[in-house]
CSV table of C-alpha atoms and ligand atoms in Angstrom, one decimal:
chain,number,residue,atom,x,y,z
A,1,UNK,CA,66.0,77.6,-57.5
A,2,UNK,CA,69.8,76.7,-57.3
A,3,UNK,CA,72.1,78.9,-55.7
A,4,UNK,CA,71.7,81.3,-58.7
A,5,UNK,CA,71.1,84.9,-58.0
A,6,UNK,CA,68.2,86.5,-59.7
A,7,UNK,CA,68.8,88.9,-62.4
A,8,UNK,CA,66.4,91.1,-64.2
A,9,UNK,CA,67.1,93.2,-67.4
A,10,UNK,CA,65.3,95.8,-68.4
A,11,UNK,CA,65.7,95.9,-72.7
A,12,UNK,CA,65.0,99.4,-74.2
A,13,UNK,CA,64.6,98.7,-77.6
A,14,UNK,CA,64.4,102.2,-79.4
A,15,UNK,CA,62.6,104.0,-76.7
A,16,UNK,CA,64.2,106.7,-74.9
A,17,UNK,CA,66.1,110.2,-75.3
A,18,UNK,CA,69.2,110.5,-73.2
A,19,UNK,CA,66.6,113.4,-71.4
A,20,UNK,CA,64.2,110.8,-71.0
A,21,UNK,CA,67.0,107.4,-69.6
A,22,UNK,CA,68.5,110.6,-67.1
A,23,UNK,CA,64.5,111.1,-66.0
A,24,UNK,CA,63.8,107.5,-65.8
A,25,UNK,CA,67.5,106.6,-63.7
A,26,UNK,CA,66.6,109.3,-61.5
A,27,UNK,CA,63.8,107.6,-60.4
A,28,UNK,CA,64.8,104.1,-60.2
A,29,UNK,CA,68.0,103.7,-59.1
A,30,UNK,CA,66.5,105.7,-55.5
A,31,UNK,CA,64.3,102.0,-55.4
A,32,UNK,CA,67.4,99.4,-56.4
A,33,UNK,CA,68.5,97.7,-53.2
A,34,UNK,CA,72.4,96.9,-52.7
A,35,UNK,CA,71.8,93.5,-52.3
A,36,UNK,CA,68.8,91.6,-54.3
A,37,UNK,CA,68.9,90.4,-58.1
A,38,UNK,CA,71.3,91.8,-60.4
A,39,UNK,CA,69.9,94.6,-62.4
A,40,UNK,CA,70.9,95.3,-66.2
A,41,UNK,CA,70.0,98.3,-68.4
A,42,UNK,CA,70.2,97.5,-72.1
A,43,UNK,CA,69.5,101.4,-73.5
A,44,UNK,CA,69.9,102.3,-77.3
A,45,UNK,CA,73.5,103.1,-78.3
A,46,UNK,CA,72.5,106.9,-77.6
A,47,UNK,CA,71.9,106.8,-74.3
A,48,UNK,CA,74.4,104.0,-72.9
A,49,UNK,CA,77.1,107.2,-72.2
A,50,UNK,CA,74.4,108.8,-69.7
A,51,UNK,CA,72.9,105.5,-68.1
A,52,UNK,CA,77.0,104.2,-67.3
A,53,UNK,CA,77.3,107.4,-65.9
A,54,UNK,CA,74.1,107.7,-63.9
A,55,UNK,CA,74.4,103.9,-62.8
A,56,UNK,CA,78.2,104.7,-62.0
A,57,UNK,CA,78.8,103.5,-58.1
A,58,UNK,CA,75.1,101.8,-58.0
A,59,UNK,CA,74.2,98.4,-58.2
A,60,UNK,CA,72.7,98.6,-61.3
A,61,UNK,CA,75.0,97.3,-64.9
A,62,UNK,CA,74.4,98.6,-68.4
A,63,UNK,CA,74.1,96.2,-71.2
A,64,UNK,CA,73.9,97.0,-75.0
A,65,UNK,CA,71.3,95.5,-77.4
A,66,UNK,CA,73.4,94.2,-80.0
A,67,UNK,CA,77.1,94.3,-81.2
A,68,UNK,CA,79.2,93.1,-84.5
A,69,UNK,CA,81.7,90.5,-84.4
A,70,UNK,CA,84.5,91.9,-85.3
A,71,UNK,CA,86.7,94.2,-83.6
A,72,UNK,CA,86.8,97.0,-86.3
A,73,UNK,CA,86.3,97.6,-89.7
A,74,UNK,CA,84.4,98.7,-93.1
A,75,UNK,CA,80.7,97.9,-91.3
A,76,UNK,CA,78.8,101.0,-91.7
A,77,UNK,CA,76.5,101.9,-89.0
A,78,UNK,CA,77.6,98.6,-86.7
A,79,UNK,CA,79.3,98.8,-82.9
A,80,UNK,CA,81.8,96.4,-81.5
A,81,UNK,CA,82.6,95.2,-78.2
A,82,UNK,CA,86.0,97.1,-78.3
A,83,UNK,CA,83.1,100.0,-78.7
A,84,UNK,CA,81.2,99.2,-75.9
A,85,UNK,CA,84.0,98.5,-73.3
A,86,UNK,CA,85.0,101.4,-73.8
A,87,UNK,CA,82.0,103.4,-72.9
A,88,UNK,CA,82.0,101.5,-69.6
A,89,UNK,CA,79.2,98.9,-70.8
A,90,UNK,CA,79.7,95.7,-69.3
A,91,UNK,CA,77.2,93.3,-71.4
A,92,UNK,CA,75.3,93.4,-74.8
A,93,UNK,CA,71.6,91.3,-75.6
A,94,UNK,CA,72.4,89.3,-78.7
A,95,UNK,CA,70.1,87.0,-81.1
A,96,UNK,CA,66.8,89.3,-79.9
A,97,UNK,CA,64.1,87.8,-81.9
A,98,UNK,CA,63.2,91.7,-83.8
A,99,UNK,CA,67.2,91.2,-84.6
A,100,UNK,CA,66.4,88.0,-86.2
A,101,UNK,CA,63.6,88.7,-87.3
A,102,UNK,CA,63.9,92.5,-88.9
A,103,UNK,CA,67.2,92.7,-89.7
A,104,UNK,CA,68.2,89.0,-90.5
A,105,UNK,CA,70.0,88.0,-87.5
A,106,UNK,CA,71.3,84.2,-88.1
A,107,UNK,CA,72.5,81.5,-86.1
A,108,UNK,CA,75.9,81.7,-87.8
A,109,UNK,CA,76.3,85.4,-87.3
A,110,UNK,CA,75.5,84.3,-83.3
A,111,UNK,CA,78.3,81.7,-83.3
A,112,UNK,CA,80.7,84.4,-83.9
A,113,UNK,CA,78.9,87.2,-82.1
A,114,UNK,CA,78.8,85.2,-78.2
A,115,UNK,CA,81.8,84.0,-78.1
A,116,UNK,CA,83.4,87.7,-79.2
A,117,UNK,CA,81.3,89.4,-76.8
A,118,UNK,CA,82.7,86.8,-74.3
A,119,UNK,CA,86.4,87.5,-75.3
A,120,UNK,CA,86.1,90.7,-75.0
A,121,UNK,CA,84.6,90.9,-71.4
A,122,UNK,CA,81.3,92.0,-72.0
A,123,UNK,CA,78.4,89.6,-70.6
A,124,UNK,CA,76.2,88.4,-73.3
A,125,UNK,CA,72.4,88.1,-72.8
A,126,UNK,CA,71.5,85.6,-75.6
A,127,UNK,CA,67.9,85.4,-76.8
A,128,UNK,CA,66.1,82.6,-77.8
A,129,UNK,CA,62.4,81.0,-78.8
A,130,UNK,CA,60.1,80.0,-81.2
A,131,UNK,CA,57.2,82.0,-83.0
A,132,UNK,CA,53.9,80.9,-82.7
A,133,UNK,CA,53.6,78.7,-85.8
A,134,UNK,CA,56.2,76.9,-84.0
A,135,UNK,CA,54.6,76.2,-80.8
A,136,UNK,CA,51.2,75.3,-82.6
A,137,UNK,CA,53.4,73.0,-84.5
A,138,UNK,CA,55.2,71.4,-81.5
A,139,UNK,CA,58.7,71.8,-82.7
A,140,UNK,CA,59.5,74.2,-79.8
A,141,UNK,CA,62.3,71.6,-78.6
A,142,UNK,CA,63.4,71.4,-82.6
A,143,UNK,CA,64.0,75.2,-82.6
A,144,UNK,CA,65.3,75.6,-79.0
A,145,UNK,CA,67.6,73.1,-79.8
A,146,UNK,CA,68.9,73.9,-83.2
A,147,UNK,CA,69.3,78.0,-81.9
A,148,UNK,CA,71.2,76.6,-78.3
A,149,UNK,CA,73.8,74.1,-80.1
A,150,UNK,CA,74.6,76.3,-83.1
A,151,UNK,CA,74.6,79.9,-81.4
A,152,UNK,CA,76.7,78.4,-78.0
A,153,UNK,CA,78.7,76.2,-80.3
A,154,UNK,CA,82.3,78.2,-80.2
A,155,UNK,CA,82.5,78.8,-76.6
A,156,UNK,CA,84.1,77.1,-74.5
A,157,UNK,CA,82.2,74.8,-71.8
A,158,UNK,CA,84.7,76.4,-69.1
A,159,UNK,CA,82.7,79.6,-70.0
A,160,UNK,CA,79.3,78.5,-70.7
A,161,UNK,CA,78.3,79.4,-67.2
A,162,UNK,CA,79.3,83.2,-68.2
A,163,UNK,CA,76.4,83.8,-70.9
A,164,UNK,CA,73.0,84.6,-69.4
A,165,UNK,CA,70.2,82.9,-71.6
A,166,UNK,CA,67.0,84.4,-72.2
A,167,UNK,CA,64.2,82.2,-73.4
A,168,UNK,CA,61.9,84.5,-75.3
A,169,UNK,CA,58.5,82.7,-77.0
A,170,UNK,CA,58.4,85.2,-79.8
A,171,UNK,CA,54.3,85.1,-79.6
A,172,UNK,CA,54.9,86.4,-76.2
A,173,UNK,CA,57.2,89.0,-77.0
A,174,UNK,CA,55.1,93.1,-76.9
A,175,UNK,CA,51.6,91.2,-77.2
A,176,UNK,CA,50.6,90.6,-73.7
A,177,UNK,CA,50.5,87.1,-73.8
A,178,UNK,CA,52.6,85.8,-71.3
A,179,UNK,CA,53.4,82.2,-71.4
A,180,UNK,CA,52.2,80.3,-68.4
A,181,UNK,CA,54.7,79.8,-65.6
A,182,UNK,CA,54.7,76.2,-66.4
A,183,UNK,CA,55.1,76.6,-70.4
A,184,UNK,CA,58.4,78.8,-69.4
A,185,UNK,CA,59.7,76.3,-66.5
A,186,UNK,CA,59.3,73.5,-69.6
A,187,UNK,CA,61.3,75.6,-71.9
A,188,UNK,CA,63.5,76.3,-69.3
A,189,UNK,CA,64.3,73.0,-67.9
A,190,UNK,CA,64.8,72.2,-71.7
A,191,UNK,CA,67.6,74.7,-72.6
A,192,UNK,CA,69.4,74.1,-69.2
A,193,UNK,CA,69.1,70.6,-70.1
A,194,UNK,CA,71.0,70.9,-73.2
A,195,UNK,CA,73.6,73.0,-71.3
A,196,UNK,CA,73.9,69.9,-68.8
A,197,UNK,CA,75.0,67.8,-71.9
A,198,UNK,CA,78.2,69.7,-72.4
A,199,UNK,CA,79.0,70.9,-68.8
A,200,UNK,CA,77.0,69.8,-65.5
A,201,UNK,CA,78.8,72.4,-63.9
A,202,UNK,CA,78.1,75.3,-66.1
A,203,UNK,CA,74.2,74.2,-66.4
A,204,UNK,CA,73.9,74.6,-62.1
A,205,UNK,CA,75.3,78.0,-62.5
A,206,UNK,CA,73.9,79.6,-66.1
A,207,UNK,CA,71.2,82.2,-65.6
A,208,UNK,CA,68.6,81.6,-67.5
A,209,UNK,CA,65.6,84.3,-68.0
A,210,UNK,CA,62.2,84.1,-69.4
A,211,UNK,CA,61.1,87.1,-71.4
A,212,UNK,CA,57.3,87.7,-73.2
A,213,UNK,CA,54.8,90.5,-71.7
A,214,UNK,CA,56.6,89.9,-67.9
A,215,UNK,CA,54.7,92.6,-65.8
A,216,UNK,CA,54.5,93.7,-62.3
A,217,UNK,CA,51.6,91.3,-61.8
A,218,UNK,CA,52.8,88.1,-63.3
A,219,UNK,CA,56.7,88.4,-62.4
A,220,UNK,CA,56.8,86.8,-59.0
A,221,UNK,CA,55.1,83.7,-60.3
A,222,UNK,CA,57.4,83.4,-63.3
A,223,UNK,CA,60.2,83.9,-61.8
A,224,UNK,CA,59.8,81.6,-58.7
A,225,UNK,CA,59.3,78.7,-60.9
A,226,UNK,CA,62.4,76.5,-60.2
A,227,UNK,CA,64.6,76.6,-63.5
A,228,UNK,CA,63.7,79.9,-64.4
A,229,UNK,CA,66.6,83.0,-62.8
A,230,UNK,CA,65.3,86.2,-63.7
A,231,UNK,CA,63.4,87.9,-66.5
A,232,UNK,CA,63.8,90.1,-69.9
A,233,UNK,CA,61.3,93.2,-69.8
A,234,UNK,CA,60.7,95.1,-72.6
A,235,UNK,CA,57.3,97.1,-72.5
A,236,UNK,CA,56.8,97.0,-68.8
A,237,UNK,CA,60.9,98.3,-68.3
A,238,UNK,CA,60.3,101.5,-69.9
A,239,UNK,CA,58.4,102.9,-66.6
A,240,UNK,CA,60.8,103.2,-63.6
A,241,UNK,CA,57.4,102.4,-60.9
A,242,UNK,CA,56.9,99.2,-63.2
A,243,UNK,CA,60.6,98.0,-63.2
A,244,UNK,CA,61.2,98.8,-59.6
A,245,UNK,CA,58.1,96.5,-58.9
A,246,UNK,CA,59.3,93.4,-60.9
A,247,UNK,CA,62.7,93.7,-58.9
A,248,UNK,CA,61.2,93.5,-56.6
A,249,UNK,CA,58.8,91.1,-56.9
A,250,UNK,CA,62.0,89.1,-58.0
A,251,UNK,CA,63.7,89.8,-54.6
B,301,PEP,C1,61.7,91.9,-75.1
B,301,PEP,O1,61.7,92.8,-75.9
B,301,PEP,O2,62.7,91.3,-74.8
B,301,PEP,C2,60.4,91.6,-74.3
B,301,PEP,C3,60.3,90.6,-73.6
B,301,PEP,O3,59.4,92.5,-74.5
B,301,PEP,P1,58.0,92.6,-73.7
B,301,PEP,O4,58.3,92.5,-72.3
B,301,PEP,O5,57.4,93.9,-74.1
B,301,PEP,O6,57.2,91.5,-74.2
């Protein structure tokens, strides 16, 4: 790997009572080393005041799981970056494939949603990958692609190298399939290739994470494979013993 530190993110989804994030921080943040990969915690909007809180003057940042665009306004039940800042969050995980999926996420809506979450200072953790209909169909590259160029297309190449990408085969997503470390190195290599055609500079320094069923047992192989900087865990993020583990088998 470059000279790219590791990072690891731990996505939530809509698991966990501010009772149950205290019970789980109190627990794993006594196993998160000073120095090692950069750790995010991307809670539901409920429990992001506790976690900044509890991960206050620790190594560990809190990240949201989605944001709107805009910085206020007549968008019933939505959060903006404005919002989150001011909870103390410092990133948010945009394009997640359930976003794009369940509640009609788009490519356009991303175009707007990075670069905001960019202006704003928050770190954006954009997702991408293609379902399984896809990959059967080899148009992974098509789909990679078309979701890199169009969701990346409004910021700035001086601040490519600020958005974390997380390459997320949507067939590997909850189902316990990972992909093969090769299958995520290809994808990988791909999306950092496309990165390189705009800035050579900001594809050397992007992170770019695979995420798909990553478990204690099968992190350290992913996640030494050369193009590939950390990993998205959902399922196996929820237990603090599990988490800990996949730091560390990313240390
Ligand atoms: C995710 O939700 O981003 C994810 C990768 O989930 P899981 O690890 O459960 O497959």
């Amino acid at each position: 790997m470059a000279d790219r530190t590791s990072y690891l993110a731990a996505n939530w989804k809509m698991h966990k009572t501010t009772e149950e994030a205290e019970r789980f921080l109190a627990e794993f943040l006594l196993r998160v080393a000073n120095s090692g990969p950069e750790v995010v915690i991307c809670p539901p909007f409920t429990s992001l005041n506790v976690t900044v809180e509890l991960c206050f003057q620790s190594p560990v940042r809190v990240a949201a799981q989605n944001m709107h665009e805009a910085e206020q306004g007549a968008f019933t039940g939505e959060v903006s970056a404005p919002m989150l800042l001011d909870l103390g969050v410092d990133g948010v995980i945009l394009g997640h494939s359930e976003r794009r999926q369940h509640f009609a996420e788009t490519d356009e809506a991303l175009a707007r949603k990075v670069p905001a979450a960019l202006g704003a200072g928050l770190e954006p953790i954009l997702c991408v990958g293609e379902n399984e209909a896809q990959r059967d169909g080899d148009r992974t590259e098509e789909v990679l692609t078309r979701q890199i160029q169009a969701d990346l297309a409004d910021v700035p190449d001086a601040r490519l190298s600020e958005v974390v990408i997380a390459y997320e085969p949507i067939w590997a997503i909850g189902t316990g399939r990972t992909a093969t470390p090769e299958q995520a190195q290809e994808a990988i290599a791909l999306i950092r290739s496309l990165i390189d055609a705009r800035s050579d500079t900001a594809a050397t320094a992007i992170r770019i994470l695979y995420g798909g069923s990553v478990k204690p047992d099968n992190a350290a192989e992913l996640i030494s494979q050369p193009d590939v900087d950390g990993a998205l865990v959902g399922g196996a993020s929820l237990d603090p013993d599990d988490f800990a583990a996949i730091v560390e088998a990313a240390g």
